[in-house]
PDB file of C-alpha atoms in Angstrom:
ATOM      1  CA  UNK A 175       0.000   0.000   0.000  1.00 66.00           C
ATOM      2  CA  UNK A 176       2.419   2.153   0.728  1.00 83.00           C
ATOM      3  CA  UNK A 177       4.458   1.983  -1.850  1.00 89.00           C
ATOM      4  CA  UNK A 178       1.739   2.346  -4.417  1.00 92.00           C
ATOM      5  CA  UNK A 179       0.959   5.654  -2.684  1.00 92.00           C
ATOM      6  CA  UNK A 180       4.775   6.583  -3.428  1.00 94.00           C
ATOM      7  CA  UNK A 181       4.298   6.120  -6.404  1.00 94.00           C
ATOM      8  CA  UNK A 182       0.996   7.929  -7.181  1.00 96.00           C
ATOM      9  CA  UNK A 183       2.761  10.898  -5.393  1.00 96.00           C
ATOM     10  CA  UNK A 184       5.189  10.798  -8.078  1.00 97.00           C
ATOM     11  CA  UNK A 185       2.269   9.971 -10.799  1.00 97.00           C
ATOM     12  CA  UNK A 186       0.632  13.250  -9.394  1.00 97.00           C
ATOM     13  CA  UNK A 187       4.201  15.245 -10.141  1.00 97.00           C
ATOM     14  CA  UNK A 188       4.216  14.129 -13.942  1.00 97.00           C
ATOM     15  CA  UNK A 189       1.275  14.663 -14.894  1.00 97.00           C
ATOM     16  CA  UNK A 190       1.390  18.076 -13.292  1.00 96.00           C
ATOM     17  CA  UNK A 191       3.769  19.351 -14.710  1.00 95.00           C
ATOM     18  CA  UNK A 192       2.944  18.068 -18.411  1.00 95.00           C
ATOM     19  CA  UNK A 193      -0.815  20.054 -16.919  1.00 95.00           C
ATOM     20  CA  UNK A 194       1.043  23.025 -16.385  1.00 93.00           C
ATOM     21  CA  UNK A 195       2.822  23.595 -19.631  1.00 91.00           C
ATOM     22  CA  UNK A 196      -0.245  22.238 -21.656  1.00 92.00           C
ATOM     23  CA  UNK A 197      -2.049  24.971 -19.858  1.00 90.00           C
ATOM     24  CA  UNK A 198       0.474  27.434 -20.479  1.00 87.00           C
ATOM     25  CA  UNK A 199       0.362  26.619 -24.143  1.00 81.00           C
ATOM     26  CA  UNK A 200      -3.883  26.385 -24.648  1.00 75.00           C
ATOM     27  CA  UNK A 201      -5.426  28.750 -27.164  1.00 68.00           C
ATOM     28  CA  UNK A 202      -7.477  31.165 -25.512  1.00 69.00           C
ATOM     29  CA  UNK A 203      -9.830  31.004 -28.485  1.00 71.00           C
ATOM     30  CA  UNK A 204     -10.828  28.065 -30.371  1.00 72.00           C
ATOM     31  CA  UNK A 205      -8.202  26.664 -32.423  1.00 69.00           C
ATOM     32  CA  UNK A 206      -9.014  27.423 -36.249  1.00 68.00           C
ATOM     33  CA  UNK A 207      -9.017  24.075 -37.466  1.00 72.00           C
ATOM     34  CA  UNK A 208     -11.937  23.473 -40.284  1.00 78.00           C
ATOM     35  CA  UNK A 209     -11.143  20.201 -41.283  1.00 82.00           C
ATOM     36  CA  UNK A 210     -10.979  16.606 -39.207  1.00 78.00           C
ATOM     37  CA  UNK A 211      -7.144  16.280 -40.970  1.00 85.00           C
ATOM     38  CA  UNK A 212      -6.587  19.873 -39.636  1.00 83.00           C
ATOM     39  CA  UNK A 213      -7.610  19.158 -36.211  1.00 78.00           C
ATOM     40  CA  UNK A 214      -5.873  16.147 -35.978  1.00 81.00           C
ATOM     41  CA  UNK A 215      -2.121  18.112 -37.416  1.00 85.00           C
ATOM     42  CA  UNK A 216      -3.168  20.591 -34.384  1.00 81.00           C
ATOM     43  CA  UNK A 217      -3.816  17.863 -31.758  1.00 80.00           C
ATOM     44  CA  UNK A 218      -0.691  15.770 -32.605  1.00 84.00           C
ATOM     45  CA  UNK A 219       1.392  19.134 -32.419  1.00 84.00           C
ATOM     46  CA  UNK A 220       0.182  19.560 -28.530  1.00 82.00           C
ATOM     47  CA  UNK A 221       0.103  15.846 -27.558  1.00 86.00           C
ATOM     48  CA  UNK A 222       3.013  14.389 -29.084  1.00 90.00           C
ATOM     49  CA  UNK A 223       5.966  16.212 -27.136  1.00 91.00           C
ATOM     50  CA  UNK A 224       3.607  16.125 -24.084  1.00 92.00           C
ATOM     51  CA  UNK A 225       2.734  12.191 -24.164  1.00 93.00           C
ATOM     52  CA  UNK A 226       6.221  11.739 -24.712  1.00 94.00           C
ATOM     53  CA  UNK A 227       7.634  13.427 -21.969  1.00 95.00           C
ATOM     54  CA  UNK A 228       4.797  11.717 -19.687  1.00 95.00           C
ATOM     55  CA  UNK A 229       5.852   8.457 -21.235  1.00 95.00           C
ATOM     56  CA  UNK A 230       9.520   9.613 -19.993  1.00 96.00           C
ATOM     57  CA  UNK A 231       8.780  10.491 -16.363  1.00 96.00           C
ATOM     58  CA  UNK A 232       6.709   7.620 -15.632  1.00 97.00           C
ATOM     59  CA  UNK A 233       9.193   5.194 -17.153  1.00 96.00           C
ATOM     60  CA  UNK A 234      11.592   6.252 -15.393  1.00 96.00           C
ATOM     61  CA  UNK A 235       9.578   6.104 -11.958  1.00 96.00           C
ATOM     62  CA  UNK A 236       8.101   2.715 -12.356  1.00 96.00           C
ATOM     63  CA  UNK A 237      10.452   0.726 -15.405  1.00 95.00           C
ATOM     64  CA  UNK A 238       8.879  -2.429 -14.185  1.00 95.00           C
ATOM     65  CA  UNK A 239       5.394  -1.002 -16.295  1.00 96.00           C
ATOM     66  CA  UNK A 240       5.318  -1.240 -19.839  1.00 94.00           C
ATOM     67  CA  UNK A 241       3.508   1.687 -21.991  1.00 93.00           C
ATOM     68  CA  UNK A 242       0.211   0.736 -23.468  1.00 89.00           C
ATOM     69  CA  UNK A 243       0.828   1.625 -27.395  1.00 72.00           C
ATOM     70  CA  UNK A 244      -1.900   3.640 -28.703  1.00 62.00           C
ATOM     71  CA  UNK A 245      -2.920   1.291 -31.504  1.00 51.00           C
ATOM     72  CA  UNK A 246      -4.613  -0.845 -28.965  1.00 56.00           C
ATOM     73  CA  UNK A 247      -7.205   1.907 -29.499  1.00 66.00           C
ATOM     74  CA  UNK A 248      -8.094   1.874 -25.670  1.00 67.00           C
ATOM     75  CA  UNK A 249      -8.206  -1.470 -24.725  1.00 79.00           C
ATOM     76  CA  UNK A 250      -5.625  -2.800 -21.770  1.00 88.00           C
ATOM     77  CA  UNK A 251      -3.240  -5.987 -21.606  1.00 90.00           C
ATOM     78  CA  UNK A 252      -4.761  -8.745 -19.437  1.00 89.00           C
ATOM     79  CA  UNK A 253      -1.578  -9.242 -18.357  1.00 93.00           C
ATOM     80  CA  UNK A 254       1.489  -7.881 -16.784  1.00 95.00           C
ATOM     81  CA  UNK A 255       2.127  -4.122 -15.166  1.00 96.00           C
ATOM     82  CA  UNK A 256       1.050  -1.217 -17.955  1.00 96.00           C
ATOM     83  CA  UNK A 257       0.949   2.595 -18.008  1.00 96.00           C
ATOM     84  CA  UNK A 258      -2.305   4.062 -19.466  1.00 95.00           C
ATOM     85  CA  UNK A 259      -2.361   7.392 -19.791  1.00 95.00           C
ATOM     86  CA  UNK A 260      -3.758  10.397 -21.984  1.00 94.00           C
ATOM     87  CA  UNK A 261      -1.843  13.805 -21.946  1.00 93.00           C
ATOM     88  CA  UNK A 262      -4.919  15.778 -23.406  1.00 91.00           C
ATOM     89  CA  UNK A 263      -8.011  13.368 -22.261  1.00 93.00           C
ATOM     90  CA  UNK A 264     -10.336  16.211 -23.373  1.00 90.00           C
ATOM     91  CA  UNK A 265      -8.209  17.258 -26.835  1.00 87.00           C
ATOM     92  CA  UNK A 266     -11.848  18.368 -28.073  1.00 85.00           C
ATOM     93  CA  UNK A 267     -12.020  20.949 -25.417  1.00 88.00           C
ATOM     94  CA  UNK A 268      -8.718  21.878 -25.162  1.00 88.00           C
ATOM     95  CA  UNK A 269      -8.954  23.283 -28.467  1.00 85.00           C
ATOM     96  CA  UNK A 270     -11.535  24.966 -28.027  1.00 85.00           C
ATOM     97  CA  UNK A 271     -10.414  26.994 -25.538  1.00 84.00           C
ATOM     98  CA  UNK A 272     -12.777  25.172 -22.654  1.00 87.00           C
ATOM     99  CA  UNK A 273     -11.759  24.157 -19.054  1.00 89.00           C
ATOM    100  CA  UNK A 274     -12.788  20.895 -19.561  1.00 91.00           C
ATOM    101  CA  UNK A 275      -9.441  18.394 -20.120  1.00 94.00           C
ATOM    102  CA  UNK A 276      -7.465  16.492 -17.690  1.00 96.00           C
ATOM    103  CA  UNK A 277      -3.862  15.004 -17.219  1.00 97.00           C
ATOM    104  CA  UNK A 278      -4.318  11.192 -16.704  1.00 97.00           C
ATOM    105  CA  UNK A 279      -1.759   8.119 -15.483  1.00 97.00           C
ATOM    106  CA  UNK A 280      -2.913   4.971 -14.259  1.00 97.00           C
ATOM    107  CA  UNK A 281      -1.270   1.897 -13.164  1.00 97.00           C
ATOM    108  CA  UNK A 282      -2.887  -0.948 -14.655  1.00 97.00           C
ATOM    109  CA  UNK A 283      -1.581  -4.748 -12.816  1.00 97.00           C
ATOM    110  CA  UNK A 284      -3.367  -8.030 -14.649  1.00 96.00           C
ATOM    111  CA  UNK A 285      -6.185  -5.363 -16.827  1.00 94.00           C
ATOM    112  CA  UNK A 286      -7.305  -4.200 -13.248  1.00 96.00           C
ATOM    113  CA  UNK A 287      -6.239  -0.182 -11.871  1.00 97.00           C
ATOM    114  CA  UNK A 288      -3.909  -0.567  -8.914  1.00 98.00           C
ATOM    115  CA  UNK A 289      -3.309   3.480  -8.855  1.00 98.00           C
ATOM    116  CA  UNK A 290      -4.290   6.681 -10.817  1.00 98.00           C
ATOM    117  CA  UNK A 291      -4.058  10.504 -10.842  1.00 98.00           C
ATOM    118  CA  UNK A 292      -6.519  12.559 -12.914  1.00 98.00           C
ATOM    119  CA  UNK A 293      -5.534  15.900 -13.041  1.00 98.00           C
ATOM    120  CA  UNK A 294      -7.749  19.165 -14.294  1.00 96.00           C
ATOM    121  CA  UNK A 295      -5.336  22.166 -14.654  1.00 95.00           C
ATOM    122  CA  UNK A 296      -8.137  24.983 -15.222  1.00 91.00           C
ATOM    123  CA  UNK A 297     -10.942  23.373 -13.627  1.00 86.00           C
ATOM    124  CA  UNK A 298     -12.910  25.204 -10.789  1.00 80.00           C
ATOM    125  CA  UNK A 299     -10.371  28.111 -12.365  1.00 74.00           C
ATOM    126  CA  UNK A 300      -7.379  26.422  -9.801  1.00 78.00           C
ATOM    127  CA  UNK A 301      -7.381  23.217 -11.512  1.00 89.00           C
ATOM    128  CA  UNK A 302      -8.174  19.576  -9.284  1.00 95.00           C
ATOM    129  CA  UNK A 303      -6.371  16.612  -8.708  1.00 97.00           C
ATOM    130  CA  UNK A 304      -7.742  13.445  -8.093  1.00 98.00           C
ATOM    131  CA  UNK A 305      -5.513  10.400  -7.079  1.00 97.00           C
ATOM    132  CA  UNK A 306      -6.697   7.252  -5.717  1.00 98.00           C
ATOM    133  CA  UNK A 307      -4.984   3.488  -5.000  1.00 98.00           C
ATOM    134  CA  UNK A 308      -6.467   0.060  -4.505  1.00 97.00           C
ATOM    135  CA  UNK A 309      -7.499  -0.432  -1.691  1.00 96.00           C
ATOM    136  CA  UNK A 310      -5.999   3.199   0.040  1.00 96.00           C
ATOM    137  CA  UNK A 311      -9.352   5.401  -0.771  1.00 97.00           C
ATOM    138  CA  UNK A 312      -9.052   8.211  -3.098  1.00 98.00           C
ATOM    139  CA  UNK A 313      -8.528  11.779  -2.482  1.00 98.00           C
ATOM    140  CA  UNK A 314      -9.440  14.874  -4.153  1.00 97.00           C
ATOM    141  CA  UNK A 315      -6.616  17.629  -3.840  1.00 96.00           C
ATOM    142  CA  UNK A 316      -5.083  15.650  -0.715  1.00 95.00           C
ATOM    143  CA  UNK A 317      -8.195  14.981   1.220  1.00 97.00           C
ATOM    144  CA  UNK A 318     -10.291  12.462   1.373  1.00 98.00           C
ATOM    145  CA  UNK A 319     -13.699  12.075  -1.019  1.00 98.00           C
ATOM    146  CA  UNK A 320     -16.936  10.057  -0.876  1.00 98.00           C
ATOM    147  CA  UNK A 321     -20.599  10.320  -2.930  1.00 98.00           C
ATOM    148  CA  UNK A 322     -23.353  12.520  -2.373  1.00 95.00           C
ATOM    149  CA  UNK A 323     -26.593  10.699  -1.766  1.00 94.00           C
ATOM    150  CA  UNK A 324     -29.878  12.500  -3.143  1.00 93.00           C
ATOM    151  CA  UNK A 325     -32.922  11.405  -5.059  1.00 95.00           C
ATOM    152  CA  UNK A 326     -32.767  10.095  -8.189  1.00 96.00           C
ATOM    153  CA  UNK A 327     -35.477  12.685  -9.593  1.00 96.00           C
ATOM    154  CA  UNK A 328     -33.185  15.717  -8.135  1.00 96.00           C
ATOM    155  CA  UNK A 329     -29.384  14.440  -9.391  1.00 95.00           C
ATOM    156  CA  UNK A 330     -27.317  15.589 -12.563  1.00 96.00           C
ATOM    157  CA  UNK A 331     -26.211  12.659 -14.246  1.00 97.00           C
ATOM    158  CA  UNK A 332     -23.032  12.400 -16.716  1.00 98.00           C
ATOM    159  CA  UNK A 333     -22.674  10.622 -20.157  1.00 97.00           C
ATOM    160  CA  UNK A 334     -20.213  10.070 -22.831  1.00 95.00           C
ATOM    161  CA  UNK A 335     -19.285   7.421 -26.028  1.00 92.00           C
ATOM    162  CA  UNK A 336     -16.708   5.380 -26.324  1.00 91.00           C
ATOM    163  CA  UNK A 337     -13.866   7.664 -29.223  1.00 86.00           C
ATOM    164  CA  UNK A 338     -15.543   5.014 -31.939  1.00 83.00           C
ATOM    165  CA  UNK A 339     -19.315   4.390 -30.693  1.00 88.00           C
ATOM    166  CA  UNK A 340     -20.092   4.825 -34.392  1.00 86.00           C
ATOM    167  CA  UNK A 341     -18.433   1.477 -35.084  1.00 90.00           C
ATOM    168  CA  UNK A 342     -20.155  -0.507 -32.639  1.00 92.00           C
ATOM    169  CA  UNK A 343     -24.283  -0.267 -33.710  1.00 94.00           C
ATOM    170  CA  UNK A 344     -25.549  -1.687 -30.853  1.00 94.00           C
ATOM    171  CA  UNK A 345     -23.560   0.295 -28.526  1.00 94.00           C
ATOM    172  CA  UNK A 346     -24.770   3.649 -30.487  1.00 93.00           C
ATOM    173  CA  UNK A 347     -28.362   2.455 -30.198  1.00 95.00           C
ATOM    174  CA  UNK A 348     -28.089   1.717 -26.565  1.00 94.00           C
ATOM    175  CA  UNK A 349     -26.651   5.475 -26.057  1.00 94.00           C
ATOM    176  CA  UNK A 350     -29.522   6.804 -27.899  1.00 94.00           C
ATOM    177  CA  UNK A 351     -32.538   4.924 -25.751  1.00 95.00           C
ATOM    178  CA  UNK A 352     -30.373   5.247 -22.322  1.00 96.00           C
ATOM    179  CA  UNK A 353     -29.904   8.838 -22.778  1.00 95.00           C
ATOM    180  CA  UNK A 354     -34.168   9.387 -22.989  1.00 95.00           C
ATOM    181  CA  UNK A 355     -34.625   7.424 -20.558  1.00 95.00           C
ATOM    182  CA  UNK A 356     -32.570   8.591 -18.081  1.00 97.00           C
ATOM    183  CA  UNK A 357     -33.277  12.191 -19.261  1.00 96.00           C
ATOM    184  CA  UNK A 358     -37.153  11.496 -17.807  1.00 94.00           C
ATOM    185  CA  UNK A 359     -35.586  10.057 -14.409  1.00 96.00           C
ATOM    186  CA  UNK A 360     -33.504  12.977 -13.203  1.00 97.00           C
ATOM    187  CA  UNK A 361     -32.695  16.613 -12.938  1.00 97.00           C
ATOM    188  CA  UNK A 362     -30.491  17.033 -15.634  1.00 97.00           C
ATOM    189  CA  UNK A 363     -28.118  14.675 -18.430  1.00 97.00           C
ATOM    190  CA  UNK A 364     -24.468  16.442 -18.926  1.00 96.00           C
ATOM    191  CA  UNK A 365     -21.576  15.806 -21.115  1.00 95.00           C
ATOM    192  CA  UNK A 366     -19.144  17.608 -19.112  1.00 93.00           C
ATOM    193  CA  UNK A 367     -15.874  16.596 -20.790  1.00 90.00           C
ATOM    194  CA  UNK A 368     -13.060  13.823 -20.350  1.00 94.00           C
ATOM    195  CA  UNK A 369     -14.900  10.482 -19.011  1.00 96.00           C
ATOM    196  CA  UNK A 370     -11.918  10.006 -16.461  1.00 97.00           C
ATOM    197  CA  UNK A 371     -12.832  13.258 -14.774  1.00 97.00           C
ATOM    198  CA  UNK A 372     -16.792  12.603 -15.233  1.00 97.00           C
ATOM    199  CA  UNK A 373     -16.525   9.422 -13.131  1.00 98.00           C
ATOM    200  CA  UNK A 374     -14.010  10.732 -10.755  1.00 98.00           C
ATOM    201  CA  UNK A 375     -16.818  13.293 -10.063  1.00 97.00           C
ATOM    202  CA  UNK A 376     -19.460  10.958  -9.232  1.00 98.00           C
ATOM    203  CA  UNK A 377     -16.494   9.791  -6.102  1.00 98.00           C
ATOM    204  CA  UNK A 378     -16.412  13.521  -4.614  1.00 98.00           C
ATOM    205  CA  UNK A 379     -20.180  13.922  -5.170  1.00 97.00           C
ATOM    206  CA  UNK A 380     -20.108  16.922  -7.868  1.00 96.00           C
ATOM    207  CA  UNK A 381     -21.946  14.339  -9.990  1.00 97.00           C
ATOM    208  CA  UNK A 382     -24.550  11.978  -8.812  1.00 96.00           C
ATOM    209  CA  UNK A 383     -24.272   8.849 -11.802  1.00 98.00           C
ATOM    210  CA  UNK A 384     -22.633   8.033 -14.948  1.00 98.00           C
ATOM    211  CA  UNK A 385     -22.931   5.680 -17.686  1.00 98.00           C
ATOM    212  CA  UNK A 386     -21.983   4.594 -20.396  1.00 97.00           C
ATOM    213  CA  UNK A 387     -22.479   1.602 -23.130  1.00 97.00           C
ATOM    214  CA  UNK A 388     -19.602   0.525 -25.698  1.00 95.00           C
ATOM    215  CA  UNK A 389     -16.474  -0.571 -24.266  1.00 93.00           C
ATOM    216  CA  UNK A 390     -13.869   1.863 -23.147  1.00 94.00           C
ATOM    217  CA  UNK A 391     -11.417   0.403 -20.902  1.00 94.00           C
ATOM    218  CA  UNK A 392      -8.377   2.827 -20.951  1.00 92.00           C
ATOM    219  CA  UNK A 393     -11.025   6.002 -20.698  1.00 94.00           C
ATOM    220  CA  UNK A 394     -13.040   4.671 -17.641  1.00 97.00           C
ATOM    221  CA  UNK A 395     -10.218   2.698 -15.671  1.00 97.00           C
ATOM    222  CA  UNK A 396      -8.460   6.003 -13.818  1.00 97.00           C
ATOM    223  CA  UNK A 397     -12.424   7.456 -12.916  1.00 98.00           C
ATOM    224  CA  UNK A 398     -13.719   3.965 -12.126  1.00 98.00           C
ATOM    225  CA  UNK A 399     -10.686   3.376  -9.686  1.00 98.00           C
ATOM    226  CA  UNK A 400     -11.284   6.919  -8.043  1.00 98.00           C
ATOM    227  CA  UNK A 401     -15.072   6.233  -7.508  1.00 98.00           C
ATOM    228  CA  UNK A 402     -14.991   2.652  -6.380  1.00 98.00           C
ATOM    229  CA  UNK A 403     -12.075   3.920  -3.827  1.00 98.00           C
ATOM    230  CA  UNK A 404     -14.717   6.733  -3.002  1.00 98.00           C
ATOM    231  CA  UNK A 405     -17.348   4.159  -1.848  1.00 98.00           C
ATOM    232  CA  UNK A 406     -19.376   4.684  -5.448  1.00 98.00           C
ATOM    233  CA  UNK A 407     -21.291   1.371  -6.607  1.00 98.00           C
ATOM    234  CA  UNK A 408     -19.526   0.609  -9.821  1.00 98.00           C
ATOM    235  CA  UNK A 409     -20.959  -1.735 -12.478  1.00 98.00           C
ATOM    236  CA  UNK A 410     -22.101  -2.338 -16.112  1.00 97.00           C
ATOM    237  CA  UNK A 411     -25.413  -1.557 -16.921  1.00 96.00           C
ATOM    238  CA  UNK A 412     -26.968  -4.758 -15.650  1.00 95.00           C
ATOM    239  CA  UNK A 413     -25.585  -4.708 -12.313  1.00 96.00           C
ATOM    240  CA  UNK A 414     -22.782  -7.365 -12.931  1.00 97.00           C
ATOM    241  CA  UNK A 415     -19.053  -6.034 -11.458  1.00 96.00           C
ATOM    242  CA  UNK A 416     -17.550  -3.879 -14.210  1.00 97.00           C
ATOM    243  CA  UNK A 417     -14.289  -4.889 -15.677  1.00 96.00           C
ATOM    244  CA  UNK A 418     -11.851  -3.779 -18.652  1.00 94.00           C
ATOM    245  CA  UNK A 419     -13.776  -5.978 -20.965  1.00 93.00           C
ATOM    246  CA  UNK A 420     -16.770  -5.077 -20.125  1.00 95.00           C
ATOM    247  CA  UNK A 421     -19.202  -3.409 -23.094  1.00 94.00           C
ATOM    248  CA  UNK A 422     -21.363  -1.051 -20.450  1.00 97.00           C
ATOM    249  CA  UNK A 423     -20.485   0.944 -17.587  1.00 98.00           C
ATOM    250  CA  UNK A 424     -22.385   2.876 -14.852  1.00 98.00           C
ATOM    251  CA  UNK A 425     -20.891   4.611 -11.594  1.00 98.00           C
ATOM    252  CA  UNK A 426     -23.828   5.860  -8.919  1.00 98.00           C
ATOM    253  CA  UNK A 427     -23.489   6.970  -5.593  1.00 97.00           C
ATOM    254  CA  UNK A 428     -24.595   3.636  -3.736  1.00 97.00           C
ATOM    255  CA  UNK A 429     -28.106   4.908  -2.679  1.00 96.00           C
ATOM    256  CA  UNK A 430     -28.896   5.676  -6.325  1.00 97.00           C
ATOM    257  CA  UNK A 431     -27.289   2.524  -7.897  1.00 97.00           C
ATOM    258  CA  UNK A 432     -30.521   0.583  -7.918  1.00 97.00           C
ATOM    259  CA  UNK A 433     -32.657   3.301  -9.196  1.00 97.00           C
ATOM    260  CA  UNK A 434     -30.318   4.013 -11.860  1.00 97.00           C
ATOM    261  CA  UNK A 435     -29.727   0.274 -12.982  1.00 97.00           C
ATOM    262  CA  UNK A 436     -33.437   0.271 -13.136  1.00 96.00           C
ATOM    263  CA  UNK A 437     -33.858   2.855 -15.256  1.00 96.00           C
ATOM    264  CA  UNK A 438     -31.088   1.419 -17.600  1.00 95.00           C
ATOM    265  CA  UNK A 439     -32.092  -1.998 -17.869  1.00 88.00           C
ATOM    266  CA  UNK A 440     -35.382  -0.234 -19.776  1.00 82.00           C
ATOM    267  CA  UNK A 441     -32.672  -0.432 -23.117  1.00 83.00           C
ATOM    268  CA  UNK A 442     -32.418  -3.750 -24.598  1.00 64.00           C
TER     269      UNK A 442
END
């Protein structure tokens, strides 16, 4: 325990500092990219030389990890110690000019999330850092977080697809008829950036639920760590444990978890 800690303290430092000067560098207005091939030149600009320096620092803090290559297209190793990690989770809003993007490094052991750090430079206008280790609870900005129980009918619940939902039909369809039905059962549905931060949210109570249906393993590991640490119920959409292979995903304070896995098991 203790020496995961260690070494999500040192996580926490990387990804910081690769925050910091991402920050430093973000267009204040959006960036004027009209084309997807123009976008993408923009994004690999930013990311490259900060993935690779994040690639660098945790390497050298943990060698014993290997670096999950990006042409695994999210997915995670069953086996052995891996780094996953996104420089710009949020590239969309970064370029834009919006608050909404986080830092992330997780330490992935056997496909399961033995540490993580999700870091927000600009959000709340200070930026916030959550961390969080298996077993050790998880912290927001050094103290300790837990869910906010309410009633369904008064929370603000969180949603996002998968980078690729359009491949997966089923998974697309499933968004669609989730995201009216849950849309009748509370306050309000939000898309409020980066997944990773969205679940870590629902662990410090700013959010009450999230889901999610296609499979998304290397966007949802850091926030589900963070929430389950929390004390959040987390699941797949039926109720069954969630795992890196799994092809739905919800996270719920625990005294909403029912009502929200009942509203979800409305989509076929």
């Amino acid at each position: 325990m203790d020496e995961l800690w260690t070494l999500a303290e040192g996580a926490e430092a990387a990804v910081r500092e690769v925050g910091g000067r991402l920050a430093a560098g973000r267009p204040v207005e959006p960036t004027p990219a009209r084309t997807a091939a123009e976008a993408a030149a923009r994004f690999a600009e930013l990311d490259g030389p900060a993935t690779a320096e994040l690639r660098e620092r945790l390497s050298a803090l943990y060698p014993r990890a290997g670096w999950v290559p990006e042409e695994l297209d999210g997915s995670v190793p069953g086996e052995g110690e891996w780094w996953v990690c996104d420089a710009t989770d949020g590239a969309v809003q970064y370029l834009l000019g919006q608050p909404h993007w986080a830092v992330t490094a997780t330490l992935v052991r056997d496909g399961a999330a033995v540490l993580t750090v999700v870091h927000s430079p600009e959000l709340f206008g200070a930026g916030r850092t959550y961390r969080a280790v298996l077993g050790g609870g998880a912290q927001l900005d050094g103290r300790p977080i837990a869910p906010l129980e309410r009633e369904l009918a008064v929370t603000v619940a969180a949603t996002s697809q998968p980078p690729r939902v359009a491949d997966d039909p089923v998974a697309l369809r499933r968004a669609g008829e989730s995201l009216s039905a849950m849309a009748g059962a509370v306050l309000a549905v939000r898309n409020l950036g980066p997944t990773a931060l969205q679940v870590a949210q629902v662990g410090s109570g700013h959010l009450a639920l999230f889901w999610e249906y296609g499979a998304d393993a290397g966007n949802l590991l850091p926030g589900a760590l963070i929430a389950s640490e929390a004390g959040a119920a987390v699941t797949d959409a039926a109720g069954a444990a969630w795992t890196a292979g799994s092809d739905s995903f919800l996270a719920a304070a625990p005294g909403l978890h029912a009502d929200a896995l009942g509203v979800l098991r409305a989509v076929s």
